[in-house]
mmCIF file of C-alpha atoms in Angstrom:
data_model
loop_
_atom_site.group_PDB
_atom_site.id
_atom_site.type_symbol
_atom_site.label_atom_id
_atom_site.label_comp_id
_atom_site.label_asym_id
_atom_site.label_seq_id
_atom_site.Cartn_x
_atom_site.Cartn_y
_atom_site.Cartn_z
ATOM 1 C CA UNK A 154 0.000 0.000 0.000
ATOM 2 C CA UNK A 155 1.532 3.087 -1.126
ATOM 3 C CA UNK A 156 -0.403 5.566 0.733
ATOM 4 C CA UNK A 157 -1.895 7.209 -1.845
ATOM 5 C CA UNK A 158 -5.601 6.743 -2.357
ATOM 6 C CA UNK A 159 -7.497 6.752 -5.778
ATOM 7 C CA UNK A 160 -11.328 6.752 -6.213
ATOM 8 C CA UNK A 161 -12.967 5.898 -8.492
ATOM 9 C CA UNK A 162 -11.153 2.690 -9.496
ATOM 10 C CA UNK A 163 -13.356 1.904 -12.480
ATOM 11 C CA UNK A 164 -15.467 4.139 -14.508
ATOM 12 C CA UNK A 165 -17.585 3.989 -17.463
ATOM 13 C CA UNK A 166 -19.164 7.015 -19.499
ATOM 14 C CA UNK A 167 -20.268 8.207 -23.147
ATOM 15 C CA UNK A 168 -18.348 9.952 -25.777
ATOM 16 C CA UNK A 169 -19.023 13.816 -24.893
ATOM 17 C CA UNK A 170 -19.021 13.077 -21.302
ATOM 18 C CA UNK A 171 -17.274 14.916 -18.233
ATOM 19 C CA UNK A 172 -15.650 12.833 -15.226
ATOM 20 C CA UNK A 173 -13.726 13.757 -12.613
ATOM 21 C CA UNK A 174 -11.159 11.534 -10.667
ATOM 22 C CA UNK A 175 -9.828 12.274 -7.037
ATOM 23 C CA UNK A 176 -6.663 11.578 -5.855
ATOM 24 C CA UNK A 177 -5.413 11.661 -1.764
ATOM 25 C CA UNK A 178 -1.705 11.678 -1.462
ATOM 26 C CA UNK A 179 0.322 10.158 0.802
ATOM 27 C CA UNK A 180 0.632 12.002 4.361
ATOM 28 C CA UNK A 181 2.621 14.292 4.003
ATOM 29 C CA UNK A 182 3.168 14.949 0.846
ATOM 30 C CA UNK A 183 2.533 18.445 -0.882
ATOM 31 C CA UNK A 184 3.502 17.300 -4.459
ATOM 32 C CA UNK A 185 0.990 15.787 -6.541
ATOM 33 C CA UNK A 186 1.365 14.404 -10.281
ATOM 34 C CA UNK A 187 -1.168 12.565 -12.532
ATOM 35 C CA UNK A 188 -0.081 10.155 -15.167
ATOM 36 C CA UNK A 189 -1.816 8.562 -18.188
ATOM 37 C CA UNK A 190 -1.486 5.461 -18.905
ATOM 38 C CA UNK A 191 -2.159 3.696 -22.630
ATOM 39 C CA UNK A 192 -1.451 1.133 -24.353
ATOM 40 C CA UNK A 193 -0.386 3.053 -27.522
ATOM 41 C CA UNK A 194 1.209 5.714 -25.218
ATOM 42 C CA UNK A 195 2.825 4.453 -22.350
ATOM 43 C CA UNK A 196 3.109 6.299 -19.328
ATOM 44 C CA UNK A 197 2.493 9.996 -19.992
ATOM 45 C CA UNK A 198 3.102 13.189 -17.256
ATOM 46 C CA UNK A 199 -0.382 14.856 -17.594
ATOM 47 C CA UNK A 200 0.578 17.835 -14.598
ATOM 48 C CA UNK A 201 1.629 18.442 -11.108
ATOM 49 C CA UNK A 202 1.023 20.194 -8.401
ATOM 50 C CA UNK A 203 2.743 21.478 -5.148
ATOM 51 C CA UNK A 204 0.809 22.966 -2.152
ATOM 52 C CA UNK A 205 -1.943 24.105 -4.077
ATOM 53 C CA UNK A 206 0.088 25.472 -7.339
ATOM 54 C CA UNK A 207 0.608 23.906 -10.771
ATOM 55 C CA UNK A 208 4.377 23.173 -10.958
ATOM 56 C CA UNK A 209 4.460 21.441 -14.150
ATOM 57 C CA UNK A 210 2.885 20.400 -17.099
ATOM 58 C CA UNK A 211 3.151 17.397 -19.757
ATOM 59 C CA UNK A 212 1.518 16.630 -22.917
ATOM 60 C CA UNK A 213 -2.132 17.514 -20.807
ATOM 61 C CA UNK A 214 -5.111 18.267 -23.262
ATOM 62 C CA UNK A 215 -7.090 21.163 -23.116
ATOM 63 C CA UNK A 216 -9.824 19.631 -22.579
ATOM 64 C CA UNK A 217 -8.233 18.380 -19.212
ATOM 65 C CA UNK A 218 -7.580 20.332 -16.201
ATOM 66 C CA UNK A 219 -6.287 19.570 -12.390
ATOM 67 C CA UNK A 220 -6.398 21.467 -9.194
ATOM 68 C CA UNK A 221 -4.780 20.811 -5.566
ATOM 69 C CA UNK A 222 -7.109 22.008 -2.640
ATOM 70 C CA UNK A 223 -6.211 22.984 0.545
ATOM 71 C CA UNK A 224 -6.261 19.710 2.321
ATOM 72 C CA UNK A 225 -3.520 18.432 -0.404
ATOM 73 C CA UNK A 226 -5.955 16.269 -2.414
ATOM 74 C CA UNK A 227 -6.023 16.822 -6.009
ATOM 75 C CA UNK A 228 -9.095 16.365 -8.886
ATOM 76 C CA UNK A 229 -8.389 15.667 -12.428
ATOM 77 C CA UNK A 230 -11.242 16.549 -14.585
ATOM 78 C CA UNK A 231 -12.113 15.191 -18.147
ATOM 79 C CA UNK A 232 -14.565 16.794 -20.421
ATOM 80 C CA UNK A 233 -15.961 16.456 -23.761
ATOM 81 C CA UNK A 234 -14.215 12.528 -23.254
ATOM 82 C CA UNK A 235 -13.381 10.877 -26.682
ATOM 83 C CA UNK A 236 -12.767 7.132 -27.149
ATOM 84 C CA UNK A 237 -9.065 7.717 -27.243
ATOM 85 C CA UNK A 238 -9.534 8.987 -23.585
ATOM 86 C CA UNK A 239 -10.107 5.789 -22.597
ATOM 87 C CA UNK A 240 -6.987 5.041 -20.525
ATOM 88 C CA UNK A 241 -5.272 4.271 -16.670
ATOM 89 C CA UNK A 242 -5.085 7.252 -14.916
ATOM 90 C CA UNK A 243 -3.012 7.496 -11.923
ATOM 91 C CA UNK A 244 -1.887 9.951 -9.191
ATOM 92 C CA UNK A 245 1.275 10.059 -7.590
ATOM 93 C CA UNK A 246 2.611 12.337 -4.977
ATOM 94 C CA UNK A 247 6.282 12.525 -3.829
ATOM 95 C CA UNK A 248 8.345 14.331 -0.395
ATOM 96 C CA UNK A 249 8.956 17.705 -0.712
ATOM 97 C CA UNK A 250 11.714 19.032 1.493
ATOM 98 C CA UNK A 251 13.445 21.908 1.725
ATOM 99 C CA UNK A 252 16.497 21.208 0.016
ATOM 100 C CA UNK A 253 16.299 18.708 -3.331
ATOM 101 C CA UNK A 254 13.220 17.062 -4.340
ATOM 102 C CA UNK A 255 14.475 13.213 -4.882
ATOM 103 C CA UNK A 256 11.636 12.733 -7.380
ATOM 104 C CA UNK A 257 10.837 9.444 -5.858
ATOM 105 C CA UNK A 258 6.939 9.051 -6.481
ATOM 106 C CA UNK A 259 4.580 7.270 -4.897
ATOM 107 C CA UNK A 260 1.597 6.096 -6.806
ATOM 108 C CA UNK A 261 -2.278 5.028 -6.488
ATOM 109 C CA UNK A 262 -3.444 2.243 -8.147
ATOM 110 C CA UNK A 263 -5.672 4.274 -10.530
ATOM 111 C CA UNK A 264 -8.808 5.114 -12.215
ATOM 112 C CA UNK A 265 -9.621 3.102 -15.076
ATOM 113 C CA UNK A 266 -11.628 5.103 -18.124
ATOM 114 C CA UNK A 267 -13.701 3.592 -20.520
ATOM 115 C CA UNK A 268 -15.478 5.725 -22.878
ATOM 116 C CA UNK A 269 -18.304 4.313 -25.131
ATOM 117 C CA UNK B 105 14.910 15.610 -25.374
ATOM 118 C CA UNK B 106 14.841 13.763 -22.633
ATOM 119 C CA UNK B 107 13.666 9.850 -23.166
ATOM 120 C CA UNK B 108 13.813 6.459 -22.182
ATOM 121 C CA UNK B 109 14.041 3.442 -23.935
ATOM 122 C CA UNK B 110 13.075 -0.137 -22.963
ATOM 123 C CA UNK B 111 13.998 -1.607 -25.938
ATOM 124 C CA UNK B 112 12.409 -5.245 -24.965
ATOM 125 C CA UNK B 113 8.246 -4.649 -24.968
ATOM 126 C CA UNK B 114 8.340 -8.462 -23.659
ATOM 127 C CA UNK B 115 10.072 -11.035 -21.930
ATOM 128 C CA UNK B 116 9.669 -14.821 -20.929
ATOM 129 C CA UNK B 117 12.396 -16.517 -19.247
ATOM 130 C CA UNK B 118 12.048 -19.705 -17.111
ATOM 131 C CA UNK B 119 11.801 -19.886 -13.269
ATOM 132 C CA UNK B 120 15.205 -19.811 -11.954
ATOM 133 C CA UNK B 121 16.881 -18.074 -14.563
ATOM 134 C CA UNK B 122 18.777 -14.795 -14.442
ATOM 135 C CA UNK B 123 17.324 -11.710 -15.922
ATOM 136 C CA UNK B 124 18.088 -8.455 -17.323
ATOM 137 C CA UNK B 125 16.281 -6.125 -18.360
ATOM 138 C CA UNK B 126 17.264 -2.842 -20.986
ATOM 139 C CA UNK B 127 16.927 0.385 -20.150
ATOM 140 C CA UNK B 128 18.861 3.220 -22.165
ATOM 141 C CA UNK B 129 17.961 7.004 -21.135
ATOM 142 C CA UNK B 130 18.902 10.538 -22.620
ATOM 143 C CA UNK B 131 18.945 13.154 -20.208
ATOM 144 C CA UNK B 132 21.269 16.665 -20.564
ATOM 145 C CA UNK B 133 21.585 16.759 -16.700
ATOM 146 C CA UNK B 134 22.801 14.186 -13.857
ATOM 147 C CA UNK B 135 19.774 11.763 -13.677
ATOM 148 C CA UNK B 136 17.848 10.205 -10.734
ATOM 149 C CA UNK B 137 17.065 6.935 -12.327
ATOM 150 C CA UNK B 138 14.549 4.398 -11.036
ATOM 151 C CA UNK B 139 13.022 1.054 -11.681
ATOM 152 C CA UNK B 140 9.339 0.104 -10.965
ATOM 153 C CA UNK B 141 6.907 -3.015 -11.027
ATOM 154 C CA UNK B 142 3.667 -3.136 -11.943
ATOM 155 C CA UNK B 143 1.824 -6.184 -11.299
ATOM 156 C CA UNK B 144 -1.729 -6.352 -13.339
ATOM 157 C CA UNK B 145 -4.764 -4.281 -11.890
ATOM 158 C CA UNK B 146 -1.871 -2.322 -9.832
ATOM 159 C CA UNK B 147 -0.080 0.327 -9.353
ATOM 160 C CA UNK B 148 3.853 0.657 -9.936
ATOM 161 C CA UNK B 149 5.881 -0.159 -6.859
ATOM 162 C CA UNK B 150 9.409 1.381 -6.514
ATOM 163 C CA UNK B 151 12.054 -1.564 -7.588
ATOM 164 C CA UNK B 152 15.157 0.244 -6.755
ATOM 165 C CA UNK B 153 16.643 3.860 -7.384
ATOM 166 C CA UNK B 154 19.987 6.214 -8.293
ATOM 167 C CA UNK B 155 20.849 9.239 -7.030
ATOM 168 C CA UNK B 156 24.997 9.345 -7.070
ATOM 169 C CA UNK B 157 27.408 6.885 -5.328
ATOM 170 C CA UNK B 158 27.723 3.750 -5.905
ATOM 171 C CA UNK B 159 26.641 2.407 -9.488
ATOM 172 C CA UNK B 160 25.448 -0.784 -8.241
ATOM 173 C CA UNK B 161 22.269 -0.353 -6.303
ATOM 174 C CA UNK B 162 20.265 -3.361 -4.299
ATOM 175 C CA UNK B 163 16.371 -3.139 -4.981
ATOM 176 C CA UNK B 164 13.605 -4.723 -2.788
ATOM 177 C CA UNK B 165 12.704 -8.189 -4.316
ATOM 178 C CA UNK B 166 16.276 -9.486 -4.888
ATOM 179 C CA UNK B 167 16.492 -6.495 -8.181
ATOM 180 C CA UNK B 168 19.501 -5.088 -8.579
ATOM 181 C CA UNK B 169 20.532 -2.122 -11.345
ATOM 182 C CA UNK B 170 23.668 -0.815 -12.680
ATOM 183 C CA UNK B 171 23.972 2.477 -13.960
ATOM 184 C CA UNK B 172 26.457 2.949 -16.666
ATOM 185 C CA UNK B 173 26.797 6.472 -17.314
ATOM 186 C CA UNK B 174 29.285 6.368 -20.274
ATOM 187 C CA UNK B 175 26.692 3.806 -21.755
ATOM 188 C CA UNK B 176 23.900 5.880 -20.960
ATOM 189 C CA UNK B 177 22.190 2.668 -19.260
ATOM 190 C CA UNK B 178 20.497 1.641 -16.492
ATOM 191 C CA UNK B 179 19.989 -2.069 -16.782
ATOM 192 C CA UNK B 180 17.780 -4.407 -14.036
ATOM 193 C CA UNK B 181 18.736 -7.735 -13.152
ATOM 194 C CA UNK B 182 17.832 -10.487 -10.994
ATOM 195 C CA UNK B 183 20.103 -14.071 -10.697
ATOM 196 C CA UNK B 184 17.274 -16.184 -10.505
ATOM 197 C CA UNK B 185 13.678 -15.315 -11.167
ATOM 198 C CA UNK B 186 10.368 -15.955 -9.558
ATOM 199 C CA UNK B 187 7.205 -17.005 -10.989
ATOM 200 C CA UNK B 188 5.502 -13.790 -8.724
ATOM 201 C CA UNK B 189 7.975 -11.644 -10.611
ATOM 202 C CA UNK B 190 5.667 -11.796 -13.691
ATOM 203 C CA UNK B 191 4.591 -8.419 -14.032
ATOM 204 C CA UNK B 192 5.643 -5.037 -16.211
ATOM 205 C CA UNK B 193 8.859 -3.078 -15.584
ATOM 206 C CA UNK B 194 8.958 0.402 -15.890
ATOM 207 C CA UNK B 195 12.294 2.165 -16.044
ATOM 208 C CA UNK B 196 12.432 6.225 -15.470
ATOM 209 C CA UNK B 197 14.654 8.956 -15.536
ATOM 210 C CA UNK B 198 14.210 12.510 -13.594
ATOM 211 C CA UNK B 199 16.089 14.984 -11.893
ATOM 212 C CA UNK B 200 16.351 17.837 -9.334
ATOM 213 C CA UNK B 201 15.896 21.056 -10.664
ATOM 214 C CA UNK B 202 16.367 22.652 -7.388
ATOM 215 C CA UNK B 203 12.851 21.204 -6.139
ATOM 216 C CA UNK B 204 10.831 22.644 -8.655
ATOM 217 C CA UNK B 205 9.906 19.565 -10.817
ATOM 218 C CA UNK B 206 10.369 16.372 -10.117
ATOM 219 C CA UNK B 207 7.915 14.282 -12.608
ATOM 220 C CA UNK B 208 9.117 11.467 -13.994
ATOM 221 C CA UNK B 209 9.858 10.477 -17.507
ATOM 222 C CA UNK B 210 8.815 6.345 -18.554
ATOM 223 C CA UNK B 211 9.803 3.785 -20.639
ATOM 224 C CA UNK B 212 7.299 2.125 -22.596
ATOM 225 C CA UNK B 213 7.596 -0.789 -20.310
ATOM 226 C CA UNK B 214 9.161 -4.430 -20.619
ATOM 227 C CA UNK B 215 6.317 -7.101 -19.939
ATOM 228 C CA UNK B 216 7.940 -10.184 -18.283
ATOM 229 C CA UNK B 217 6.611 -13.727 -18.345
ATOM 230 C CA UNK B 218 8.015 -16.448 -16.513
ATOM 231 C CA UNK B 219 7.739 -19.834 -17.324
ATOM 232 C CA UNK B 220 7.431 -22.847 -14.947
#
């Protein structure tokens, strides 16, 4: 168990659709990233977040969009979802300290996407 | 750019026997390298990682990786394999830019299957 807790873990929806996935790092942890995974694609950096700011951003659509909130936890929403959305979508969250950021993540075991 | 490659998508060796797996990486800075597992319906679990030192670093599972810099590799291994090690191996490269990033950048993955 990593710690870091993903809901939902399965999720169905139409073409045209919006979803949103959650994402509770580890305790602790102020740096939040979300990943999506494909068969075609591999493991792509979608964003991340530290306390509450976007850091950094990947190949993220712009149909896509993340925030942090206060309490750490981060949403990823998904609107106007296309087949090719259909995908593994996981969170991760690393240690932030005050000197060098190891870039060690941690990750959920993610939300699964289908889009019919 | 940085990149990764795993140039094996899939691997079966036979329970008992060694294995290594590929992993070549570009990167224009010092990298933090790291191997990770992910067993189906799973997340990825941290295999090992390297920071600096010494280029031969011990993993959890019996997984060991040597980094190679003038080779620009980062190759797993394991002297005698598992049947439970049957799962997906992710290798990654990232850095420390001073704390402000640290999102990691996959393979495309090396799917192992062990044989009894």
């Amino acid at each position: 168990d990593s710690g870091v807790t993903q809901t939902p873990k399965h999720l169905i929806t139409a073409t045209g659709q919006r979803v949103t996935l959650r994402c509770s790092p580890r305790s602790g942890d102020l740096s939040v990233y979300w990943y999506q995974q494909s068969l075609d694609q591999g493991l792509q950096f979608l964003i991340q977040y530290y306390n509450g700011e976007e850091r950094a951003k990947g190949n993220i659509l712009e149909r896509f969009s993340a925030q942090q909130f206060p309490d750490l936890h981060s949403e990823l929403n998904l609107s106007s979802l296309e087949l090719g959305d259909s995908a593994l979508y996981f969170c991760a969250s690393s240690v932030r300290t005050s000197g060098a950021n190891t870039g060690e993540l941690f990750f959920g075991e993610g939300s699964r996407l289908t889009v019919l | 750019a940085q990149s990764v490659t795993q140039p094996d998508i899939h691997i079966t060796v036979s329970e008992g026997a060694s294995l290594e797996l590929r992993c070549n990486y570009s990167y224009g800075a010092t990298p933090y390298l790291f191997w990770y597992v992910q067993s189906p319906g799973q997340g990825l679990q941290l295999l090992l990682k390297y920071f600096s030192g010494d280029t031969l670093v011990q993993g959890i599972k019996g997984f060991e990786a040597e980094f190679k810099r003038s080779q620009s590799s980062f190759n797993l291994r394991k002297p005698s394999v598992h049947w439970s090690d049957a799962a997906e191996y992710f290798c990654a490269v990232g850095g420390n830019y001073g704390g402000s990033q640290g999102n990691l950048i996959f393979g495309k993955g090396t799917k192992l299957s062990v044989k009894p």
